[in-house]
Short mmCIF file of C-alpha atoms and ligand atoms in Angstrom, two decimals:
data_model
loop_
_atom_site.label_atom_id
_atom_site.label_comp_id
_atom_site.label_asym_id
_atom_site.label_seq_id
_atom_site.Cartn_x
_atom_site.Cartn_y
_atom_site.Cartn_z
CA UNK S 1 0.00 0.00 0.00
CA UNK S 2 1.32 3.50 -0.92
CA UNK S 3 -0.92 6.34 0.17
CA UNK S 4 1.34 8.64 -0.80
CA UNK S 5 -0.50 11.44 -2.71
CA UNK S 6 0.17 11.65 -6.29
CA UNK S 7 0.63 14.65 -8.70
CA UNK S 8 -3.26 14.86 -9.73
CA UNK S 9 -4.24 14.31 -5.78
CA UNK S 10 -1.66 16.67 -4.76
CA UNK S 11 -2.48 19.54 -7.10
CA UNK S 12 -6.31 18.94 -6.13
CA UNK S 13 -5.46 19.15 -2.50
CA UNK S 14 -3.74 22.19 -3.09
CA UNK S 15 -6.71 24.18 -5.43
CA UNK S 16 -9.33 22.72 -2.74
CA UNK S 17 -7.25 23.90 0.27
CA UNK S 18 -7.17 27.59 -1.39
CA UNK S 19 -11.11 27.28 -2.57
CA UNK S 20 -11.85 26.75 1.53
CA UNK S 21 -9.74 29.29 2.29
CA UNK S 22 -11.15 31.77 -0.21
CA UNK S 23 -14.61 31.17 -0.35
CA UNK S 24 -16.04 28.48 1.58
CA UNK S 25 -14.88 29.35 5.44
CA UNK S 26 -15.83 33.07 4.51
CA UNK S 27 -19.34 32.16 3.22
CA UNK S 28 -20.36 30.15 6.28
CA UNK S 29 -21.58 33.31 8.67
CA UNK S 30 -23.21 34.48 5.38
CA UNK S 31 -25.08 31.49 4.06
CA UNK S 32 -26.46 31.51 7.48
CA UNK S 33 -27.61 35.29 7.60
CA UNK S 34 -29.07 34.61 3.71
CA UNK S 35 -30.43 31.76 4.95
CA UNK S 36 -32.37 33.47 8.00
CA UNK S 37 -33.72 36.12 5.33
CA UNK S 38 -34.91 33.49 2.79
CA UNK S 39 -39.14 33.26 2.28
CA UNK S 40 -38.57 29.42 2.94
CA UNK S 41 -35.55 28.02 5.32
CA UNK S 42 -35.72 25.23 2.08
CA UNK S 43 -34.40 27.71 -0.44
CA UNK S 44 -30.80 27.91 -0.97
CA UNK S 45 -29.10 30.71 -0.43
CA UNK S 46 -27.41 32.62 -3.01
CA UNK S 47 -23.94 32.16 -1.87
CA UNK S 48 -24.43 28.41 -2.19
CA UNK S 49 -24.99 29.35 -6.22
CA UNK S 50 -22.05 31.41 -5.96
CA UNK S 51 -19.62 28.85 -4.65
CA UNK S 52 -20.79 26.29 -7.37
CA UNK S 53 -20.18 28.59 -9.99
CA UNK S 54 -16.77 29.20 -8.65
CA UNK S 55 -15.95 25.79 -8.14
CA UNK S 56 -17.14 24.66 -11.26
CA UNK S 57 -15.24 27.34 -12.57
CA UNK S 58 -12.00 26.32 -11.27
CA UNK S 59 -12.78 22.71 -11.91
CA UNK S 60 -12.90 21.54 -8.68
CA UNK S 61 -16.62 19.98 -9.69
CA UNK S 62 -18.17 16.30 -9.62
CA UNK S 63 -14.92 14.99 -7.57
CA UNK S 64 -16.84 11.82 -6.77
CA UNK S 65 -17.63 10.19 -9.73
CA UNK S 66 -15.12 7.45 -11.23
CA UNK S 67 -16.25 7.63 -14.24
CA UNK S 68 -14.37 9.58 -16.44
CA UNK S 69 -17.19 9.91 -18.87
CA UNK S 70 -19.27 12.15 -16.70
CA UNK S 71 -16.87 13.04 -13.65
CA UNK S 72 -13.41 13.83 -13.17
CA UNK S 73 -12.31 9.77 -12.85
CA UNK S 74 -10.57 9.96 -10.08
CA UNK S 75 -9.92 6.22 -8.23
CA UNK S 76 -11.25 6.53 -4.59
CA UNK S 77 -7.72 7.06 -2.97
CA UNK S 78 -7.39 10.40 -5.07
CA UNK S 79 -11.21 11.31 -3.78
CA UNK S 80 -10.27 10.36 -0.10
CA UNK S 81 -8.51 13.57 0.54
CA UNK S 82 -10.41 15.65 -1.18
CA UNK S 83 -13.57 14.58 0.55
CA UNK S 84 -12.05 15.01 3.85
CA UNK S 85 -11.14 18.63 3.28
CA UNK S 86 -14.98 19.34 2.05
CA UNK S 87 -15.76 17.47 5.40
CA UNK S 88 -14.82 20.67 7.61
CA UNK S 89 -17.36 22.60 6.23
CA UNK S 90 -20.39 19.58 5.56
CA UNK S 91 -23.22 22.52 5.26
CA UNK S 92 -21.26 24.01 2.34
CA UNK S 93 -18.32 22.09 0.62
CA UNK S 94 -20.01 19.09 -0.53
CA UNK S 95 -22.37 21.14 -2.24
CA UNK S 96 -20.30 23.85 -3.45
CA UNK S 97 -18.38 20.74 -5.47
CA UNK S 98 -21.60 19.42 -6.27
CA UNK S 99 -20.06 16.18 -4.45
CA UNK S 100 -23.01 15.65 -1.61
CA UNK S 101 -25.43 12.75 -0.42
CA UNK S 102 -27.44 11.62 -1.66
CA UNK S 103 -27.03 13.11 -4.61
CA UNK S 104 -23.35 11.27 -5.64
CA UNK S 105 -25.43 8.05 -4.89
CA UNK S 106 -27.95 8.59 -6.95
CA UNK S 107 -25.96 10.28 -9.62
CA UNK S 108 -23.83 7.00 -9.57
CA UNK S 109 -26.68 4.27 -9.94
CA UNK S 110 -28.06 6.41 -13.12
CA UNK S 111 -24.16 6.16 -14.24
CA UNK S 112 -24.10 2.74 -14.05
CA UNK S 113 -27.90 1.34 -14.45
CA UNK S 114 -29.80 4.27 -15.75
CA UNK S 115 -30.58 3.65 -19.46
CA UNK S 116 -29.77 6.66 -22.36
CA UNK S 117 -33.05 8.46 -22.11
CA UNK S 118 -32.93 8.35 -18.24
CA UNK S 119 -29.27 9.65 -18.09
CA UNK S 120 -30.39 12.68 -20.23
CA UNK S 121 -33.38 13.42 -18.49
CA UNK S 122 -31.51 13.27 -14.99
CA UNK S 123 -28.05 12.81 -14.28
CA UNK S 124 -27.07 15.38 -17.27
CA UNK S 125 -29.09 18.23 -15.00
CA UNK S 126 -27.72 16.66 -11.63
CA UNK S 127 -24.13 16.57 -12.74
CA UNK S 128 -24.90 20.15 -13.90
CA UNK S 129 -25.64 21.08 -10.34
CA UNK S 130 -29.09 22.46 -12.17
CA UNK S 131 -31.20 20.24 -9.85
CA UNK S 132 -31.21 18.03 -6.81
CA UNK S 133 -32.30 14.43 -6.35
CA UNK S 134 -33.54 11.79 -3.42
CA UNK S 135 -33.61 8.31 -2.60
CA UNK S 136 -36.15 6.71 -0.70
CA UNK S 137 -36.02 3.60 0.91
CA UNK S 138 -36.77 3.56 4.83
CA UNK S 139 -40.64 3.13 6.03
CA UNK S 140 -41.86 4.22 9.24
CA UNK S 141 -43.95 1.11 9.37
CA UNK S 142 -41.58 -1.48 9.89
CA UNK S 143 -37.55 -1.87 10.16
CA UNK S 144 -36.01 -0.76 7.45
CA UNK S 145 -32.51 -1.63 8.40
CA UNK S 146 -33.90 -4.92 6.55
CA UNK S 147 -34.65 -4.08 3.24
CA UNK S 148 -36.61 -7.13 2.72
CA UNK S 149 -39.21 -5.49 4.72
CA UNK S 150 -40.41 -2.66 2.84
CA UNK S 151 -43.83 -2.32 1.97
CA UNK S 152 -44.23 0.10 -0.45
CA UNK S 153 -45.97 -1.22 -3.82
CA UNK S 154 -45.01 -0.24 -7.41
CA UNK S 155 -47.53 -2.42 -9.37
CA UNK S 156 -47.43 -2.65 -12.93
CA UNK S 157 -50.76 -0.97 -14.68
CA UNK S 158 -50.10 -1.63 -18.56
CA UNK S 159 -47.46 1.03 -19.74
CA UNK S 160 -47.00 2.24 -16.45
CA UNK S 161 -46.24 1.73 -12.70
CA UNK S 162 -48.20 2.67 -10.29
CA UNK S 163 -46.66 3.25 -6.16
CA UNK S 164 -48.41 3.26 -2.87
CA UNK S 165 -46.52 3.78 -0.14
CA UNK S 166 -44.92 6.27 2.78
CA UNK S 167 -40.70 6.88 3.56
CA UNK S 168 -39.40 8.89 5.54
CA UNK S 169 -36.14 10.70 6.77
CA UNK S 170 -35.89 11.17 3.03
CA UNK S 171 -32.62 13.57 2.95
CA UNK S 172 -33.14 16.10 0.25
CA UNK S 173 -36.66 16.00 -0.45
CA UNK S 174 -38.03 19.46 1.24
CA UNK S 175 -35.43 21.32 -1.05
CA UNK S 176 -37.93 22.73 -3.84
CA UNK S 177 -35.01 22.14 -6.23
CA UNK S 178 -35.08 18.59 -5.49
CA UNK S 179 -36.66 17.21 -8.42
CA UNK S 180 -36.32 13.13 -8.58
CA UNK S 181 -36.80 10.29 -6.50
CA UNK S 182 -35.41 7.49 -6.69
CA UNK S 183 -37.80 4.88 -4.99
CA UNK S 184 -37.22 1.45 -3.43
CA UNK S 185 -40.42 -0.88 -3.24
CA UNK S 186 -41.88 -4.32 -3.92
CA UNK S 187 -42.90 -5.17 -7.97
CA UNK S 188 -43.15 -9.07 -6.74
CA UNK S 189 -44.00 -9.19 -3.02
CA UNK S 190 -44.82 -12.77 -2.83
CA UNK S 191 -41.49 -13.44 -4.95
CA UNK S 192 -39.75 -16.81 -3.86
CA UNK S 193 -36.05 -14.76 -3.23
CA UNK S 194 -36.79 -12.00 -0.88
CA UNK S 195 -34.18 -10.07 -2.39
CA UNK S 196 -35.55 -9.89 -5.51
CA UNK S 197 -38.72 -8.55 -4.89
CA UNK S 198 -37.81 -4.82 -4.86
CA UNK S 199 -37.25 -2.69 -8.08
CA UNK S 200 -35.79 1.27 -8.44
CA UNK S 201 -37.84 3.57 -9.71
CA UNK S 202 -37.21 6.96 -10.61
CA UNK S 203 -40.20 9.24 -9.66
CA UNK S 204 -40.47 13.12 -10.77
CA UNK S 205 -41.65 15.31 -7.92
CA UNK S 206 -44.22 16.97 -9.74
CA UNK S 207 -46.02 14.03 -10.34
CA UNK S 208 -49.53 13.79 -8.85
CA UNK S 209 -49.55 11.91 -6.06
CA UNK S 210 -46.12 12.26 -4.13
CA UNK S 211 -46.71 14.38 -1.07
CA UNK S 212 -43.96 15.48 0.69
CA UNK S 213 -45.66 15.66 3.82
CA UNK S 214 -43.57 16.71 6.34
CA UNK S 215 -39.59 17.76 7.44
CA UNK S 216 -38.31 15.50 10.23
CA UNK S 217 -36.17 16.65 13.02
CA UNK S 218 -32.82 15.16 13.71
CA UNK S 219 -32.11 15.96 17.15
CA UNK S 220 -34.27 19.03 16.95
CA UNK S 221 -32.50 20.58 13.83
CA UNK S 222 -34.07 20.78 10.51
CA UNK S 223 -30.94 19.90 8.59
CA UNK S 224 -31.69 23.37 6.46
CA UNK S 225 -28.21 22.90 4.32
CA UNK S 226 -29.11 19.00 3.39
CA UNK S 227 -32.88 19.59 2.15
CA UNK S 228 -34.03 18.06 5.23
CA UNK S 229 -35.06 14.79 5.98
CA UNK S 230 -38.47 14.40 4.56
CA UNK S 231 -41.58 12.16 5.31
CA UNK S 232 -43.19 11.74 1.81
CA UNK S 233 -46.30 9.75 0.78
CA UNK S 234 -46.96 8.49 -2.72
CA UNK S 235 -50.51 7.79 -3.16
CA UNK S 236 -51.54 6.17 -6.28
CA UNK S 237 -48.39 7.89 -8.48
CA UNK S 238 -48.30 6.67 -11.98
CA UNK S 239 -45.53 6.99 -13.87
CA UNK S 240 -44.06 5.41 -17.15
CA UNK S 241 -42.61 1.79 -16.76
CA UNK S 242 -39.71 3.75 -18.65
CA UNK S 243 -38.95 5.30 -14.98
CA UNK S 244 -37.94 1.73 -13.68
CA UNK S 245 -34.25 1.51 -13.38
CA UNK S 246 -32.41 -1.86 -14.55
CA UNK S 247 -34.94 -4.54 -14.36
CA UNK S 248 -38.15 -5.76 -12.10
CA UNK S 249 -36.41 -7.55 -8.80
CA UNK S 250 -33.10 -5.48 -9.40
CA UNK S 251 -33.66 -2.82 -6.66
CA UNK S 252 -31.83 -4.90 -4.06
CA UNK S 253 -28.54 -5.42 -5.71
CA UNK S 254 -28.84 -1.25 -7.05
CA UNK S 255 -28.55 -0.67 -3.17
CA UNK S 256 -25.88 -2.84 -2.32
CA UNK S 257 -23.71 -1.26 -5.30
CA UNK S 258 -25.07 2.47 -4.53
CA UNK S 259 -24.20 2.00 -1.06
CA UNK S 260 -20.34 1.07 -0.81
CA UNK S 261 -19.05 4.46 -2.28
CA UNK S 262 -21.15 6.72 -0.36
CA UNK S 263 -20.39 4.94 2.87
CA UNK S 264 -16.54 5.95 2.19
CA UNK S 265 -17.36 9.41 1.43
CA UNK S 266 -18.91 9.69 4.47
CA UNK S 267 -16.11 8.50 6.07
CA UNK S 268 -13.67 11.10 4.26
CA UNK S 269 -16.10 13.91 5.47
CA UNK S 270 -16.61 12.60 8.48
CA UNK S 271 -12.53 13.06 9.40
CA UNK S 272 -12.56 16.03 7.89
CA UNK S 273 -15.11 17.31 10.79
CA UNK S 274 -12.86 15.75 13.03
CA UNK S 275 -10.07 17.80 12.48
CA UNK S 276 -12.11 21.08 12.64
CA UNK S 277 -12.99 19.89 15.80
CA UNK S 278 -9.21 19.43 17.06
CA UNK S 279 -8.46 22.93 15.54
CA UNK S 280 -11.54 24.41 17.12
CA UNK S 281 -11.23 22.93 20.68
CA UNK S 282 -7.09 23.84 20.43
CA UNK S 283 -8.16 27.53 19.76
CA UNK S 284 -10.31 27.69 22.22
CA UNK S 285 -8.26 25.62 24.85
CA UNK S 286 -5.28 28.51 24.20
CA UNK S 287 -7.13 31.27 24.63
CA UNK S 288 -9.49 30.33 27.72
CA UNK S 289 -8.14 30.85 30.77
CA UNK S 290 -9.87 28.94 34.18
CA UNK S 291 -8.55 28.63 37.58
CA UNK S 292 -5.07 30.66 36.62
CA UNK S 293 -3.98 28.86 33.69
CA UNK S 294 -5.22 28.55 29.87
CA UNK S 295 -7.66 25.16 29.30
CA UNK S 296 -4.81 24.12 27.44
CA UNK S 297 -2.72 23.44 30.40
CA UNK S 298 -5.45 21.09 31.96
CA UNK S 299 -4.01 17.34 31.47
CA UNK S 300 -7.88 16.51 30.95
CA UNK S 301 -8.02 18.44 28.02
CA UNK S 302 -4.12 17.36 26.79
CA UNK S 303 -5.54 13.50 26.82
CA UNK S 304 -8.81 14.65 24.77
CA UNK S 305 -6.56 16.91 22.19
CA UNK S 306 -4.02 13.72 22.11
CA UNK S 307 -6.61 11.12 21.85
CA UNK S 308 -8.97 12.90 19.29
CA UNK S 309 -5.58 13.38 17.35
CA UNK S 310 -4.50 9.42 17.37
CA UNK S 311 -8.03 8.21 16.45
CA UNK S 312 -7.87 10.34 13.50
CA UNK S 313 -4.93 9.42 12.18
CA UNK S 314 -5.78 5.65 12.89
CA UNK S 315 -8.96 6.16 11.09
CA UNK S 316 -7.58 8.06 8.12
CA UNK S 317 -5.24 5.35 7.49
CA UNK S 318 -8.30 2.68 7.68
CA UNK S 319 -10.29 4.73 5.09
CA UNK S 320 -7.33 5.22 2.72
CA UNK S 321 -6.47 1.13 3.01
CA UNK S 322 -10.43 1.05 2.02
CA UNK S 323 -10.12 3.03 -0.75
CA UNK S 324 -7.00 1.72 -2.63
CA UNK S 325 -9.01 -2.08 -1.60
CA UNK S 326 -11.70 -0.98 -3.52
CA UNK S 327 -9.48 0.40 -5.97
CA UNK S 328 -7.84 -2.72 -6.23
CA UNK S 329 -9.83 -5.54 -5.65
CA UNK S 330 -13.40 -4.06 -5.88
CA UNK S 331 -16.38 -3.00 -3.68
CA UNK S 332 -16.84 -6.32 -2.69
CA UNK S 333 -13.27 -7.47 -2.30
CA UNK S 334 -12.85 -4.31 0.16
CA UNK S 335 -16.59 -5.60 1.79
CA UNK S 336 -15.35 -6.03 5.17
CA UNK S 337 -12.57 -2.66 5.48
CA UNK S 338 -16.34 -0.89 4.35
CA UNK S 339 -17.88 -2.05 6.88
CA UNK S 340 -15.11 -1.33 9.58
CA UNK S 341 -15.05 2.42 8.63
CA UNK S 342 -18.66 2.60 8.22
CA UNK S 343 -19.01 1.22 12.55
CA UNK S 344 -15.52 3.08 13.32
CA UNK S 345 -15.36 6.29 12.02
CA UNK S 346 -18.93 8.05 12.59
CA UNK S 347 -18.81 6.64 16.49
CA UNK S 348 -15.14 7.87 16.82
CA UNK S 349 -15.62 11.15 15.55
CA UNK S 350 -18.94 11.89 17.44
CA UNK S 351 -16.62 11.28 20.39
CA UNK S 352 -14.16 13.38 19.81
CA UNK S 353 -16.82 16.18 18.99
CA UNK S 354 -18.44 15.38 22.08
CA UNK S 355 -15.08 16.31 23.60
CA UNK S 356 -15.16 19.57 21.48
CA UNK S 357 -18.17 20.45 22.43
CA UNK S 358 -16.98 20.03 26.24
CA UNK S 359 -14.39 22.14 25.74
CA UNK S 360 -16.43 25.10 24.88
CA UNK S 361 -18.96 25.24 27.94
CA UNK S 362 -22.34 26.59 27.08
CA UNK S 363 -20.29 27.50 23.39
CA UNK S 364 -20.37 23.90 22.19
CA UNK S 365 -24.13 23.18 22.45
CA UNK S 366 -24.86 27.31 20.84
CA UNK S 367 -25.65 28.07 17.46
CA UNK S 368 -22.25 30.42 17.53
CA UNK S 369 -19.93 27.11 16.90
CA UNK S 370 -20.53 24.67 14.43
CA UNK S 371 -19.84 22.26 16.97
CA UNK S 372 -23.30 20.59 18.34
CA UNK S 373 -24.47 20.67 14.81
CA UNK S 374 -21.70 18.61 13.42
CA UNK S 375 -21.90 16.25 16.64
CA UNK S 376 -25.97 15.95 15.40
CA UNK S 377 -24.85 15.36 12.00
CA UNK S 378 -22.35 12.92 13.02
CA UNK S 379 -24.44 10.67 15.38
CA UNK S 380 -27.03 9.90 12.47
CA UNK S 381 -24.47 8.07 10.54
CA UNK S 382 -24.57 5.53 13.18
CA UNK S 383 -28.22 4.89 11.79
CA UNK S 384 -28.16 6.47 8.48
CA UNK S 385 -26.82 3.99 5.45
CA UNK S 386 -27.72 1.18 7.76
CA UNK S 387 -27.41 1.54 11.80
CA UNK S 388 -23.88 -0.17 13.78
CA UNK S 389 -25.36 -3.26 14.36
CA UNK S 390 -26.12 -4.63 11.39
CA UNK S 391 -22.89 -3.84 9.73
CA UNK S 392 -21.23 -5.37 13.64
CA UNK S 393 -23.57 -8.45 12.63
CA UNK S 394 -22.39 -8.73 9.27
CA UNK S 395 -18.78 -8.28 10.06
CA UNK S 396 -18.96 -10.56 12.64
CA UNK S 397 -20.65 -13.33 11.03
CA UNK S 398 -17.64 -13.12 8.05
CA UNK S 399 -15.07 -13.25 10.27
CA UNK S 400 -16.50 -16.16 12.52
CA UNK S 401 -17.12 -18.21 9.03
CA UNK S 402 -13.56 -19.02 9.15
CA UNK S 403 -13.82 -21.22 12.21
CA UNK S 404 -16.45 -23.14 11.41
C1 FAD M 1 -30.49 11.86 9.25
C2 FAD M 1 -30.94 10.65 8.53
C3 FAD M 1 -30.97 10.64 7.14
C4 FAD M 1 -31.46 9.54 6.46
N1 FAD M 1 -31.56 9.60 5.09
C5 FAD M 1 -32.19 8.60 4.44
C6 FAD M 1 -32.47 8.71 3.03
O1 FAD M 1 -32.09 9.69 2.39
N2 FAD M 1 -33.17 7.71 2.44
C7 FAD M 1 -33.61 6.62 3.12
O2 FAD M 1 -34.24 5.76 2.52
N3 FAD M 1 -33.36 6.49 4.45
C8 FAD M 1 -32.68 7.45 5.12
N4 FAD M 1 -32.45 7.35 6.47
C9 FAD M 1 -32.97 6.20 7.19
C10 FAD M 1 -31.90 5.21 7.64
O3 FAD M 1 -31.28 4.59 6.54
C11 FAD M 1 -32.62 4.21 8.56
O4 FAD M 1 -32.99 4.91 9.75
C12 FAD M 1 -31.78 3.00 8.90
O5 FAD M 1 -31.57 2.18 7.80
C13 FAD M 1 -32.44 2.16 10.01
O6 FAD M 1 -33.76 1.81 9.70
P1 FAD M 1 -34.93 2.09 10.77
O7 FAD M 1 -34.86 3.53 11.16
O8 FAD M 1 -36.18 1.57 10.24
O9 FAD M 1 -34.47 1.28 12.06
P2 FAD M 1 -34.85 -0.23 12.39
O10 FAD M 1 -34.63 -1.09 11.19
O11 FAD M 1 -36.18 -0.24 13.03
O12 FAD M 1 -33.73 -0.58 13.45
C14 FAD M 1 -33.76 0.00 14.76
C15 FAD M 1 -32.57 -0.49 15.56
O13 FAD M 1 -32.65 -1.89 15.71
C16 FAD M 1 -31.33 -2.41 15.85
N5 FAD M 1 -31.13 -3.46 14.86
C17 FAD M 1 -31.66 -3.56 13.63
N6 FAD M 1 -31.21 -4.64 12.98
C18 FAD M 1 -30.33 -5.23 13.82
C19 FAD M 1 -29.50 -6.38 13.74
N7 FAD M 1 -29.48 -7.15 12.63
N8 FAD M 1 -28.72 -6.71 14.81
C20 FAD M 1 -28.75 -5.93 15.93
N9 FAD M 1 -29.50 -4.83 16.05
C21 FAD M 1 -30.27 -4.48 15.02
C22 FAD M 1 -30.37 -1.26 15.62
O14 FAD M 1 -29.91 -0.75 16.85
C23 FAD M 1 -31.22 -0.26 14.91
O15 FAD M 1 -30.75 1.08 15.09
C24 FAD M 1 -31.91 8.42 7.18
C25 FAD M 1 -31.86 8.40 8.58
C26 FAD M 1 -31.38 9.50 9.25
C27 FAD M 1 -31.38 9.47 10.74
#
């Protein structure tokens, strides 16, 4: 393994690095005031249109994407360090690069099983940054950890599909500009294999029918900067059999492929956050004095600035070894490294932001630091892709194979 960065990484780092420096730190306070003066919180503020331009501009734009057909084609150890630098800012980078959930997901699966006419009608305006997408899976109704479980129906009616059913903590879908859904549910619920009974569908907001019925809370935040987390109903919504993505009974192995990628960028940004968090709570811990010396001179808050620093550089090196696996040897071949980042990082860096926000008193739970947001943020990707336990389960069960 050589993580060594090469010339293309390198010179990214470098134009990224500046781009934060220039425009993305300094537009934080005023995407916020924009934001407060906006008709609907859902709207984006201008400066988010701004930074796209710019970053498009300066090519710093669709990162993610391997494919070299319709992204820049970098292999995931060149997009590991990228994505951790867009991490210290989550509200604004991934956006600004037009490199955030779920839209990279969902921009992927059209890349690799959308069909001509649905690549032109959606991932040309999504890897344009025109418009934003969704994908909805999880049910209220039952546990949706198990994809075998959900409920809602896509029947075919003739040339067309037609879906009943309810999701929620949909992320994206109370942004107006949000346009497409791509739906998980059952075309053969009394198929034989439960794993082929679900399909992908893509699903046009507008179409009558989908209600998007409500934005729910993580943690009390509405999650403004990620479209929210939406509860949205479909109610008898017809739409062409066109829409269906691959083929009937595909929708299970869609996910499984979808999912391995955007677990490791949400690893890379998820490091990223942890380093603000060291530089934050360092700042803070030189230049708050208590009890006659600075914070920084308290050996409780030494062990959390050492500790925070030697998970992070433990976990960095786990998510590159992921990458260059999957690199390598594939998705699959680099099945088990996913799932050890996926249970490691987000509980190791809500610790360490814990710590952050313990550092700063009444600060770290305020609006004034980004601090209790990012820990909020954090702790849902302990449930969100699929909660600890079932990747712990899955891990586990590999691992003990060998001894039986
Ligand atoms: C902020 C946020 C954003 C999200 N965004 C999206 C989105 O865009 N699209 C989407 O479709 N979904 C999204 N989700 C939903 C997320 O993927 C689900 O919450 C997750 O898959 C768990 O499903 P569930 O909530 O139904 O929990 P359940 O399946 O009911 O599980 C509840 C708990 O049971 C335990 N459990 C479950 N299975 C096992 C097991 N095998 N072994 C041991 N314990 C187990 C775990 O502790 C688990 O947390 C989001 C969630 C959050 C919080």
């Amino acid at each position: 393994m050589d993580f060594a960065f090469d010339a293309r990484t390198e010179e990214l780092r470098e134009k990224l690095l500046t781009f934060m420096d220039a425009h993305v730190y300094p537009a934080e306070q005023t995407a916020h005031e924009q934001r407060a003066a906006l008709a609907s919180p859902w709207d984006t503020p201008a400066i988010v249109e701004e930074l796209k331009a710019e970053a498009r501009r300066q090519g710093l734009w669709n990162l993610f994407l391997p494919d070299p057909e319709h992204g820049a084609g970098l292999t995931n150890l060149q997009y590991a360090p990228l994505a951790e630098i867009t991490g210290r800012s989550p509200q604004l980078a991934p956006t600004a690069l037009n490199c955030a959930a779920p839209d990279t997901g969902n921009m992927e699966v059209l890349a690799q099983f959308g069909d001509e006419a649905q690549q032109k009608q959606w991932l040309a305006p999504l890897l344009a940054g025109e418009i934003r997408s969704a994908f909805a899976m999880t049910e209220p109704e039952v546990a949706s950890s198990d994809a075998t479980n959900i409920e809602t129906r896509i029947a075919r009616d003739g040339d067309s599909y037609v879906l009943n059913g309810r999701k929620w903590y949909i992320s994206g879908a109370m942004n107006p500009l949000c346009q497409i859904f791509i739906v998980m549910g059952k075309t053969d619920p009394d198929g034989a294999d439960p794993r082929r009974q679900q399909s992908m569908i893509l699903v046009p907001r507008d179409t009558p029918g989908v209600e998007v019925r409500r934005a729910m809370q993580v943690y009390g935040y509405e999650d403004h900067y990620h479209g929210g987390h939406a509860e949205v109903v479909f109610h008898d919504v017809r739409v062409p059999a066109g829409n269906l993505i691959g083929e009937e009974g595909g929708g299970f192995a869609i996910a499984q492929a979808r999912l391995g990628p955007g677990r490791i960028h949400h690893c890379m940004r998820l490091i990223g956050m942890a380093e603000r968090a060291i530089e934050l709570m360092c700042r803070r811990a030189v230049a708050r004095t208590a009890f006659g010396k600075p914070l920084a001179q308290q050996g409780v808050v030494q062990e959390w600035i050492a500790d925070a620093r030697v998970a992070v550089e433990q976990l960095r090196l786990l998510v590159l070894k992921t990458a260059w696996l999957m690199d390598t040897v594939g998705n699959k071949g680099a099945h088990t490294e996913i799932q050890a980042i996926k249970i490691a990082t987000p509980r190791t860096v809500v610790d360490i932001l814990d710590k952050a926000v313990q550092l700063h008193g009444a600060g770290g739970v305020s609006q004034d630091f980004p601090l209790a947001e990012l820990w909020a943020g954090a702790r849902t990707l302990q449930l969100a892709d699929g909660p600890d336990e079932v990747h712990q389960r899955s891990l586990a069960r590999r691992e003990l194979k060998r001894y039986l």
